[in-house]
Short mmCIF file of C-alpha atoms in Angstrom, two decimals:
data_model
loop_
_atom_site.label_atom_id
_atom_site.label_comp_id
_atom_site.label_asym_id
_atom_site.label_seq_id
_atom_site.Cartn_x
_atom_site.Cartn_y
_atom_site.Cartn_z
CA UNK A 9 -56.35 58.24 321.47
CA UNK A 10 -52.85 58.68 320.02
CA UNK A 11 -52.15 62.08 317.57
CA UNK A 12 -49.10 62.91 315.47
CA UNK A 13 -47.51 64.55 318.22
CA UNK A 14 -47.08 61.75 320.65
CA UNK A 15 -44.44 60.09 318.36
CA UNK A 16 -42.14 62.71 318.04
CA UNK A 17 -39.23 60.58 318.93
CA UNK A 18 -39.60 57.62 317.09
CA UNK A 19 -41.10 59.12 313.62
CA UNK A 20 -39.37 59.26 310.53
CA UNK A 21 -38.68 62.79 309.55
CA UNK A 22 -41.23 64.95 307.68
CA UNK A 23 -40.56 65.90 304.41
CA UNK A 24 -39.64 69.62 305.49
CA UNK A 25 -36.33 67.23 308.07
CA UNK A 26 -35.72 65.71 304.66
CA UNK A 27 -33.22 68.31 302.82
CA UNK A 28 -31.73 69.33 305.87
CA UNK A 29 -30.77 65.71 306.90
CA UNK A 30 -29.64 64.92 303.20
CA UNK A 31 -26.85 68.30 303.54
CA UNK A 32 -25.75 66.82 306.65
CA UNK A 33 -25.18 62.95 305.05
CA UNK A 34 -23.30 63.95 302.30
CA UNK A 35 -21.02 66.62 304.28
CA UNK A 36 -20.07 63.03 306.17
CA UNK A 37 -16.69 61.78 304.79
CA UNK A 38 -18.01 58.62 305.52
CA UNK A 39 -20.81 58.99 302.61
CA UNK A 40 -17.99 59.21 300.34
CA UNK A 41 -16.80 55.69 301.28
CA UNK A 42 -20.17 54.55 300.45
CA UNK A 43 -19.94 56.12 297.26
CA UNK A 44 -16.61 54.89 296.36
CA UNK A 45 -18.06 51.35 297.00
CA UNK A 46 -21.54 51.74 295.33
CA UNK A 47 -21.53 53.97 292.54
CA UNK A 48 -17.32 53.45 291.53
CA UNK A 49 -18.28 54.09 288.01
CA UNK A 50 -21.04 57.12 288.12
CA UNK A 51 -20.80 61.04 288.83
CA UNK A 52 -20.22 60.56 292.52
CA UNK A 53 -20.33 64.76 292.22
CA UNK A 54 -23.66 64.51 290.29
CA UNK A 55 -24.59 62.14 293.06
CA UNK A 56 -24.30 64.60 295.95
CA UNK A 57 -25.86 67.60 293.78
CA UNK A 58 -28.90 65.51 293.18
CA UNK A 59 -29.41 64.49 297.05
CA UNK A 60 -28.97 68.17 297.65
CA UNK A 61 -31.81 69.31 296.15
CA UNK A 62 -33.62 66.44 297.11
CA UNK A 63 -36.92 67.92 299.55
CA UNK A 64 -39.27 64.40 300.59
CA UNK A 65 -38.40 61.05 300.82
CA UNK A 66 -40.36 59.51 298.23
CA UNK A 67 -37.35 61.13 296.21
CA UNK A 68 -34.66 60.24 298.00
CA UNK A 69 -36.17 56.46 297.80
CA UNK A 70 -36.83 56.61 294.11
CA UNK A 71 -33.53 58.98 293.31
CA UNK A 72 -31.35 57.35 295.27
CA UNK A 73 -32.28 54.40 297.28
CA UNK A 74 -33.61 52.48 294.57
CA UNK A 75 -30.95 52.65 292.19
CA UNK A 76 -28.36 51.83 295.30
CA UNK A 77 -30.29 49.11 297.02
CA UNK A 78 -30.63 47.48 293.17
CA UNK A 79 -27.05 48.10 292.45
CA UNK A 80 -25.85 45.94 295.65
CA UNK A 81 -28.17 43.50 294.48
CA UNK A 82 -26.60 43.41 291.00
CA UNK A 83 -22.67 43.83 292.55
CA UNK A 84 -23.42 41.20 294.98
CA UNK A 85 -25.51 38.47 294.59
CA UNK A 86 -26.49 36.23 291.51
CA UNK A 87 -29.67 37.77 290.98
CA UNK A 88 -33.18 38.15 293.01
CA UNK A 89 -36.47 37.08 291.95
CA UNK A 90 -39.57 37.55 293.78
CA UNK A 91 -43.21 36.69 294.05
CA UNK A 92 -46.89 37.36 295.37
CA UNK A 93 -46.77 41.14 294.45
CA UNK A 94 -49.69 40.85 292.57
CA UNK A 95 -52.04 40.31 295.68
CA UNK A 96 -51.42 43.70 297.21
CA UNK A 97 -54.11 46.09 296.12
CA UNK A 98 -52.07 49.22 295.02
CA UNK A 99 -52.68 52.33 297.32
CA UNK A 100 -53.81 50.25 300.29
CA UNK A 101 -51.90 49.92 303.56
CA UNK A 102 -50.11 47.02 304.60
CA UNK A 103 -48.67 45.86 307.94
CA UNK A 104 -45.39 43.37 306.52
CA UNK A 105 -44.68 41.09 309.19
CA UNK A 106 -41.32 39.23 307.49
CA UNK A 107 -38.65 36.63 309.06
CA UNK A 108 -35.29 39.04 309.06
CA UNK A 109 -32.03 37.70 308.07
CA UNK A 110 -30.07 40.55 307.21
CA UNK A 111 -30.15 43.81 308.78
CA UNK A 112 -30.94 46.42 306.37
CA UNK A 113 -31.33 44.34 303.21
CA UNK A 114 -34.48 43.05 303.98
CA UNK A 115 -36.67 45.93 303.91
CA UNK A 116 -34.23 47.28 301.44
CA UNK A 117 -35.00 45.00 299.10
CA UNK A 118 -39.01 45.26 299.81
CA UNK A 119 -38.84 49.30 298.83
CA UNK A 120 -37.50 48.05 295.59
CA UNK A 121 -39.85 45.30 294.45
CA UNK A 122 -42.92 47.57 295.79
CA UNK A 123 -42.00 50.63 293.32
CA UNK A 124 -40.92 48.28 290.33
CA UNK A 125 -44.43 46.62 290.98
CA UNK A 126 -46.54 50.06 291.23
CA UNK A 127 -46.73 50.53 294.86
CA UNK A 128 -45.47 53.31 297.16
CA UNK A 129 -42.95 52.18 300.15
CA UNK A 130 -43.80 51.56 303.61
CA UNK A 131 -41.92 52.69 306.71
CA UNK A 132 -39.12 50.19 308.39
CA UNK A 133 -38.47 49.56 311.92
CA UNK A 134 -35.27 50.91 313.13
CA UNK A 135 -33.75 49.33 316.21
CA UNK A 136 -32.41 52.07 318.73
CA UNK A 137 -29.57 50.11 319.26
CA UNK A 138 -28.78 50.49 315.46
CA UNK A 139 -29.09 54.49 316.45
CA UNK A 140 -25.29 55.14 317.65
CA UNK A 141 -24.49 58.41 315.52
CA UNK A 142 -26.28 61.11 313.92
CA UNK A 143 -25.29 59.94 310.51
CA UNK A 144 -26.80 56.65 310.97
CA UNK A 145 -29.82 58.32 312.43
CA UNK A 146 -30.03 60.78 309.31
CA UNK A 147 -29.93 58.12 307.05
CA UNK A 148 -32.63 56.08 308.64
CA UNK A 149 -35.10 58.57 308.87
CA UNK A 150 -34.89 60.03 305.63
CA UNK A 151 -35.48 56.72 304.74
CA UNK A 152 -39.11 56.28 306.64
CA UNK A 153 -37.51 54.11 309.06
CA UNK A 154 -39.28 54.70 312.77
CA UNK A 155 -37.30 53.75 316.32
CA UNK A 156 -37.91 50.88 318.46
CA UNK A 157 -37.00 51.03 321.34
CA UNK A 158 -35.01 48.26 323.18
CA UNK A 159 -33.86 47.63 326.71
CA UNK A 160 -35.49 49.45 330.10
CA UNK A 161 -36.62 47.83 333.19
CA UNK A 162 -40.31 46.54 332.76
CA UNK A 163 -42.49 49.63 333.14
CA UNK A 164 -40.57 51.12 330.05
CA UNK A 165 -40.62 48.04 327.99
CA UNK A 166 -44.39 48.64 328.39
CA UNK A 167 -44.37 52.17 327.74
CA UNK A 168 -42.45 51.70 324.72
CA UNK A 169 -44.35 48.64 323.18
CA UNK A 170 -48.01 50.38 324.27
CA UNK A 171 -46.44 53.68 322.14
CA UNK A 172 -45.08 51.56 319.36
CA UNK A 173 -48.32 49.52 319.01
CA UNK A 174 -50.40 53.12 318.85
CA UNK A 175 -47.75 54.00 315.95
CA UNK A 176 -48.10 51.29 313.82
CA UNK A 177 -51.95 51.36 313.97
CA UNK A 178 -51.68 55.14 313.38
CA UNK A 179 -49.31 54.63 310.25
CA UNK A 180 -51.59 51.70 308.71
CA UNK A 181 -55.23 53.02 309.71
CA UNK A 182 -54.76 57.08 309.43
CA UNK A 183 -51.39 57.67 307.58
CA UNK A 184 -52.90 55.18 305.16
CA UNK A 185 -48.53 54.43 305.10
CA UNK A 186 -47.71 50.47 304.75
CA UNK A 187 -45.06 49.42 307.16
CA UNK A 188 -41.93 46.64 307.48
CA UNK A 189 -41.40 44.55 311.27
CA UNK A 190 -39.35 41.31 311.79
CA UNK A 191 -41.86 38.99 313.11
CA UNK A 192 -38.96 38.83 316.21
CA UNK A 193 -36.57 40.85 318.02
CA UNK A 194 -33.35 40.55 316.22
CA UNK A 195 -32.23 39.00 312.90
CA UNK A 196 -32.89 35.18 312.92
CA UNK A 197 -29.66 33.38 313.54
CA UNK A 198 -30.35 29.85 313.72
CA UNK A 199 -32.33 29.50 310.42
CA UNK A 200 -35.40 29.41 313.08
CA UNK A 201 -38.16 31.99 310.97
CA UNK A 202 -40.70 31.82 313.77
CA UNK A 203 -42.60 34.63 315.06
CA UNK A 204 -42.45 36.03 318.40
CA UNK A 205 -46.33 35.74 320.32
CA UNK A 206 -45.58 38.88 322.29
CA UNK A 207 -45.20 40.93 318.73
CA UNK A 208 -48.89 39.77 317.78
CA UNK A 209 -49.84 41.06 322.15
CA UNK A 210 -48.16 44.25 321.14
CA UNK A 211 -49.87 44.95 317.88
CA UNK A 212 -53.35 43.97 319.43
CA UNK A 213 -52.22 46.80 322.47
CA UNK A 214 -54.47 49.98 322.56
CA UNK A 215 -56.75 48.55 319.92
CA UNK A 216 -60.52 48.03 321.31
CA UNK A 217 -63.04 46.29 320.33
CA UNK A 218 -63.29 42.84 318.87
CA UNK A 219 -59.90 40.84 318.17
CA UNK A 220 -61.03 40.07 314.44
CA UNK A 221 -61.42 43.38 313.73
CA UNK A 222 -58.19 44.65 315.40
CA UNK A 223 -56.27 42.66 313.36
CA UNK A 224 -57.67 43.20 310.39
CA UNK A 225 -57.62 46.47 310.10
CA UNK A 226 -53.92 46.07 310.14
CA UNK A 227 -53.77 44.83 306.41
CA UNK A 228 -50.97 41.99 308.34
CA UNK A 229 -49.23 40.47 305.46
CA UNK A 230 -46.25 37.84 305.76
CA UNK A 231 -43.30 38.35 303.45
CA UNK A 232 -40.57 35.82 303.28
CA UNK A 233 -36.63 36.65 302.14
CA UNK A 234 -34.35 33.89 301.59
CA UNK A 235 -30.41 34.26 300.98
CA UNK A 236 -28.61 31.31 299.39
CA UNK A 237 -25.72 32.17 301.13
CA UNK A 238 -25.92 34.24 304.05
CA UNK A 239 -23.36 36.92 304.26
CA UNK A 240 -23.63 37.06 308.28
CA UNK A 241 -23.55 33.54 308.74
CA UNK A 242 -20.19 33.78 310.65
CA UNK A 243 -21.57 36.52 313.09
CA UNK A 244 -24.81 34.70 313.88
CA UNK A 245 -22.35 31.29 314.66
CA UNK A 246 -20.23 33.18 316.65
CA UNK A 247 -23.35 34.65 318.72
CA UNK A 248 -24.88 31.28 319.00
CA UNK A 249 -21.95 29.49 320.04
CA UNK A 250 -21.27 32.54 322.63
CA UNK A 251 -24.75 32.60 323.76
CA UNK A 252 -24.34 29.06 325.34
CA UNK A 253 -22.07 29.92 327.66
CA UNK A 254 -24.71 33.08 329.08
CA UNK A 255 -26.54 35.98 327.62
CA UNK A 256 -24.65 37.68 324.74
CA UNK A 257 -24.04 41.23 324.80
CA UNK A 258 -22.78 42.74 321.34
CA UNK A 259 -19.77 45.31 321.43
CA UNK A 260 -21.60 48.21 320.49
CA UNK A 261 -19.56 48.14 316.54
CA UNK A 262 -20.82 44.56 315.86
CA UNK A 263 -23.98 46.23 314.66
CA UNK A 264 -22.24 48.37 312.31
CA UNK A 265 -20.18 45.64 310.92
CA UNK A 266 -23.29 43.44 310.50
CA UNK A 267 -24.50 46.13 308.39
CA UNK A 268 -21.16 46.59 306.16
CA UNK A 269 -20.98 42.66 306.22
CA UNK A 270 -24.12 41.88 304.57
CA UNK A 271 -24.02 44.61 302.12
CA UNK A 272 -20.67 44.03 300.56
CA UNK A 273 -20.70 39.68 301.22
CA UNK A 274 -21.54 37.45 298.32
CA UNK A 275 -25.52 36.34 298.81
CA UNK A 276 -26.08 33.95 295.64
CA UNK A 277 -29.65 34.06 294.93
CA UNK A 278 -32.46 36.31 296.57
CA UNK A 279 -35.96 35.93 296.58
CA UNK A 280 -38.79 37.31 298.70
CA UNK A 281 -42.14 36.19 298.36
CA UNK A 282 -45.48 37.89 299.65
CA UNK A 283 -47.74 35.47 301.92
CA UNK A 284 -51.42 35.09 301.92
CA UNK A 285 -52.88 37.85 303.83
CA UNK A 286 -53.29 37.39 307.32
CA UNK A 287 -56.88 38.73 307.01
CA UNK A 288 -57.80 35.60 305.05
CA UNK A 289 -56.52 33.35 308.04
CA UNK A 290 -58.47 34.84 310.54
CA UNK A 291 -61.50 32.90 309.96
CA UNK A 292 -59.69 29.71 310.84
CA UNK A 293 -59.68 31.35 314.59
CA UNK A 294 -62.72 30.46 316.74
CA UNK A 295 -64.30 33.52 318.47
CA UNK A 296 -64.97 31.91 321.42
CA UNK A 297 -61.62 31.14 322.07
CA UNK A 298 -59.49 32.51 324.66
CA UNK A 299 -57.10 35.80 323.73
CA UNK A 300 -54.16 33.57 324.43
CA UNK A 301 -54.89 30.80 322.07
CA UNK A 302 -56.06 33.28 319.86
CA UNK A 303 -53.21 34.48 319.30
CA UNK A 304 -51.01 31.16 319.37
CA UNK A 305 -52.90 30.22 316.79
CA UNK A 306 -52.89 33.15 314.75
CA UNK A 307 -48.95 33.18 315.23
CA UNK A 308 -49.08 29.61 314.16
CA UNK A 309 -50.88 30.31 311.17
CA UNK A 310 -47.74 33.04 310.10
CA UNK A 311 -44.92 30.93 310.62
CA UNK A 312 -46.31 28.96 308.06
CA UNK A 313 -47.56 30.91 306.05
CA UNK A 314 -43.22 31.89 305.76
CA UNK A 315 -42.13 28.31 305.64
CA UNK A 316 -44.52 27.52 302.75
CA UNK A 317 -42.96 30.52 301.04
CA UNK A 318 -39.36 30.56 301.69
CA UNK A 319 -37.61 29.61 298.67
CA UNK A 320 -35.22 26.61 299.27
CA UNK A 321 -31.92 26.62 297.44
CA UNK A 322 -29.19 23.86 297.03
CA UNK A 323 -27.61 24.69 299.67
CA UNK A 324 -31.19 23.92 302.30
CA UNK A 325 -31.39 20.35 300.58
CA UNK A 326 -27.36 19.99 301.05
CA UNK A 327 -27.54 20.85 304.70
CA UNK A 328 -30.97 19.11 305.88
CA UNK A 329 -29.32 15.88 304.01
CA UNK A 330 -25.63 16.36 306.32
CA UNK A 331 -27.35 17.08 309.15
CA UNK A 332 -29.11 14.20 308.84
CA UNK A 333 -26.39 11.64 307.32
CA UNK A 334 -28.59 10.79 304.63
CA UNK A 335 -29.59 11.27 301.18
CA UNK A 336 -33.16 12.14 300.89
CA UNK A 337 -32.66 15.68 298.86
CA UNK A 338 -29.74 14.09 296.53
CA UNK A 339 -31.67 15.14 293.52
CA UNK A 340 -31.74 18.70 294.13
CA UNK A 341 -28.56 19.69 294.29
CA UNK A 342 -25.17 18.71 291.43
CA UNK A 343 -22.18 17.48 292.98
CA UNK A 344 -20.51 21.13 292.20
CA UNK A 345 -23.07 22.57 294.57
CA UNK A 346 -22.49 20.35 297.01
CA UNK A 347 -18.42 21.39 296.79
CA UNK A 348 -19.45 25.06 296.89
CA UNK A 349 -21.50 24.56 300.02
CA UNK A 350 -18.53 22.32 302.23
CA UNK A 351 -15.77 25.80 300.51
CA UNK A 352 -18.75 28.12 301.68
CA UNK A 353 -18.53 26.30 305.35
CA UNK A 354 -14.98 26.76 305.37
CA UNK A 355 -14.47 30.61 304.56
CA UNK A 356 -17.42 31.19 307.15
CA UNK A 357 -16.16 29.02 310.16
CA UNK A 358 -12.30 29.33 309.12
CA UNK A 359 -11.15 31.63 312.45
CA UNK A 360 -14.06 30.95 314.71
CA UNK A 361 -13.17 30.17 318.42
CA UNK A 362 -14.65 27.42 319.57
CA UNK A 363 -14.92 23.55 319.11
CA UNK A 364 -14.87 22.75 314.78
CA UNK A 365 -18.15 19.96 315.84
CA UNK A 366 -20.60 22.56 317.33
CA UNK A 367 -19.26 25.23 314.51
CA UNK A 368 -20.27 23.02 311.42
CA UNK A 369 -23.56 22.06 313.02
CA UNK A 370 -24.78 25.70 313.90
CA UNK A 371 -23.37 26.23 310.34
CA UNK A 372 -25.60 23.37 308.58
CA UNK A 373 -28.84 24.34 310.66
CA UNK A 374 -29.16 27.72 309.79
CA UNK A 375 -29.24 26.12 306.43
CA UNK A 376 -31.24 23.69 306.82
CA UNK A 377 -33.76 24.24 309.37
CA UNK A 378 -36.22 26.35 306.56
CA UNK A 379 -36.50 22.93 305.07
CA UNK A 380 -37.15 21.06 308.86
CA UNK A 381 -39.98 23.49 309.41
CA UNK A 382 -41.41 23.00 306.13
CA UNK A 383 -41.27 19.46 306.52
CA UNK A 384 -43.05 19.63 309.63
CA UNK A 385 -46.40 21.19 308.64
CA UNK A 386 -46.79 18.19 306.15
#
C-alpha cells in the first residue's frame, strides 16, 4: 500500500510550496515576457502583487490561471465551445483520459470549463522531459500538475509506471482529486486520437481484485479537444517526416517552443467535449475474458468513444475530400473555407525540408484522419 510520502518527487506542491514557488515565478524576468504578451492592457504590477499573496493553488487557478488560460483563448482563437459537462456529478473524482494535441492547452482549457461549470480542477500530467528549469517546474506544480517520468532502461520504466499507477489511484480514490492523462505518450501528430493499451496495463497496475472494479473505481472519463487549425501542425510534420528516416530525438528547446507555438498561433475554433463514462462501457466486457482482450476491448471502446465526440470542422471535410480526390463532404465546407485551408497549408509547410508530396499529405491527414476514424466505426 502506497502513502503520501512515496510520491514526493512527482507530486504537485502542497499548498504551504505554493507562495514560495509563486515569489520565485514572478522574480523570473521571463514572467514579465509572459505578461507583456497576456495581460498588455492590465496592471501587470497589480498582477504580481496579487500572485504574491497568493497561499494554495485553488487561487492561483481561479486568480490567475483562469483569467490567462481564457484570455489566450479570446486573443487567439475564434472562440471555444464545449459539451457533456453536465454528466459529471460535481464533487466526485474523475480520471480524464483525453486525445492531446497541444501541449499545455489541453488541460488548460479543461481547468477552465470545469470551474465555469461548478467543478473544482483536477491535477495534469507533466512530462519530465517538459521539466528543464526550475521556472518551468514552479509553474507546473503550482498548477497541480504531477511528473511522469520518461526514458530509463526497462526495470525503471517499470518502477516508474508501477509508482505512477499507485498515484493516480491515490489522487482519484483517497485525495478524492480528479486528474488529466493523454490517452498516449506524446501529443498526437498524425491526427491518429487512439489510445495507447499499455496506459489502460498501467492504470490496472497495483490495483487487486476484480478488473471491473479496478477500473471503475477510477471514475475513467474520455474528453475530446479539437483545434480547427492546429498551431503545431508544422512541428508535428517536421517530426513525422524526420521520424521516417529513424527514431526522432527532439533538441531539448523544441519542447519549449511547442509550448510558445501553440499558445500564441491562431487555433480557429475550440471545442472539447466530455465522453460517456467509461464505467458505463464496462458492461459490454465479458468477465470471462482474458486480461488482454479485456483490455483491447476496453481501449477499443475509448477511442471511440473520442471519435464520436471530436467536433469536425471545415477544414476535416476539406482534407478527408483531397486526400481522397473526391467530393463526398462538398456540402460542408464554402468555397472561402476551402481557400483558407490550401493558404493555411502553405504558411505551415512554407520552409519545411523535405519533398512538397509527402509534406501536403502528412499536412491533409492530420486533418482528416478524425473524420477516417469516425467513418470507420459506422
Amino acid at each position: 500500500m502506497f502513502k503520501e510520502v512515496d510520491f514526493e518527487d512527482i507530486r504537485p506542491y502542497h499548498d504551504h510550496e505554493i507562495n514560495p514557488a509563486l515569489n520565485r515565478i514572478i522574480s523570473e524576468p521571463l514572467f514579465d515576457k509572459i505578461l507583456d504578451f497576456l495581460f498588455q492592457d492590465q496592471d501587470k504590477d497589480g498582477i504580481r502583487s496579487m500572485l504574491a499573496e497568493t497561499h494554495t493553488a485553488h487561487d492561483f487557478q481561479v486568480r490567475f490561471m483562469h483569467p490567462l488560460v481564457s484570455s489566450i483563448v479570446k486573443k487567439t482563437s475564434a472562440g471555444l465551445t464545449y459539451d457533456g459537462f453536465n454528466q459529471l456529478a460535481p464533487g466526485s473524482p474523475y480520471l480524464f483520459v483525453a486525445n492531446h494535441r497541444d501541449i499545455v492547452l489541453d488541460s488548460a482549457i479543461l481547468q477552465v470549463l470545469l470551474l465555469d461549470n461548478g467543478h473544482l480542477t483536477s491535477e495534469i500530467t507533466f512530462g519530465s522531459n517538459l521539466m528543464i528549469n526550475q521556472f518551468i517546474i514552479d509553474l507546473g506544480k503550482v498548477n497541480r500538475m504531477f511528473k511522469v517520468s520518461r526514458g530509463g532502461n526497462k526495470m525503471e520504466l517499470l518502477k516508474n509506471a508501477q509508482r505512477l499507477s499507485a498515484y493516480m489511484r491515490y489522487t482519484i480514490t483517497r485525495k478524492k482529486v480528479s486528474a488529466w492523462i493523454a490517452q498516449r505518450s506524446g501529443r498526437t501528430k498524425d491526427g491518429n486520437d487512439r489510445t495507447e493499451p499499455g496506459l489502460l496495463k498501467m492504470f490496472n497496475m497495483n490495483a487487486g481484485g476484480d478488473f471491473h472494479q479496478a477500473f471503475a473505481e477510477l471514475n475513467i472519463v474520455p474528453l475530446v479537444i479539437s483545434y480547427e487549425y492546429e498551431p503545431c501542425c508544422a512541428f508535428k510534420i517536421k517530426e513525422l517526416i524526420a521520424a521516417r528516416e529513424g527514431p526522432y530525438q527532439k533538441k531539448p528547446e523544441e519542447d519549449l517552443l511547442s509550448i510558445i507555438t501553440g499558445i500564441t498561433r491562431p487555433k480557429g475554433r475550440i471545442h472539447m467535449s466530455v465522453g460517456r463514462p467509461v464505467n458505463l462501457l464496462l458492461k459490454e466486457l465479458s468477465p470471462d475474458d482474458t486480461m488482454n482482450n479485456k483490455i483491447n476491448r476496453l481501449t477499443e471502446l475509448i477511442d471511440a468513444e473520442i471519435y464520436r465526440h471530436y467536433k469536425l470542422w471545415p477544414s476535416n471535410y476539406i482534407a478527408c475530400d483531397m486526400v481522397s480526390n473526391s467530393v463526398a463532404y462538398r456540402n460542408h465546407y464554402t468555397d472561402d473555407e476551402k481557400r483558407l485551408f490550401l493558404q493555411h497549408m502553405e504558411n505551415e509547410i512554407r520552409g519545411l525540408a523535405g519533398e512538397r508530396k509527402i509534406q501536403e499529405e502528412l499536412f491533409l491527414k492530420i486533418y482528416a484522419n478524425p473524420l477516417i476514424n469516425l467513418n470507420r466505426l459506422q
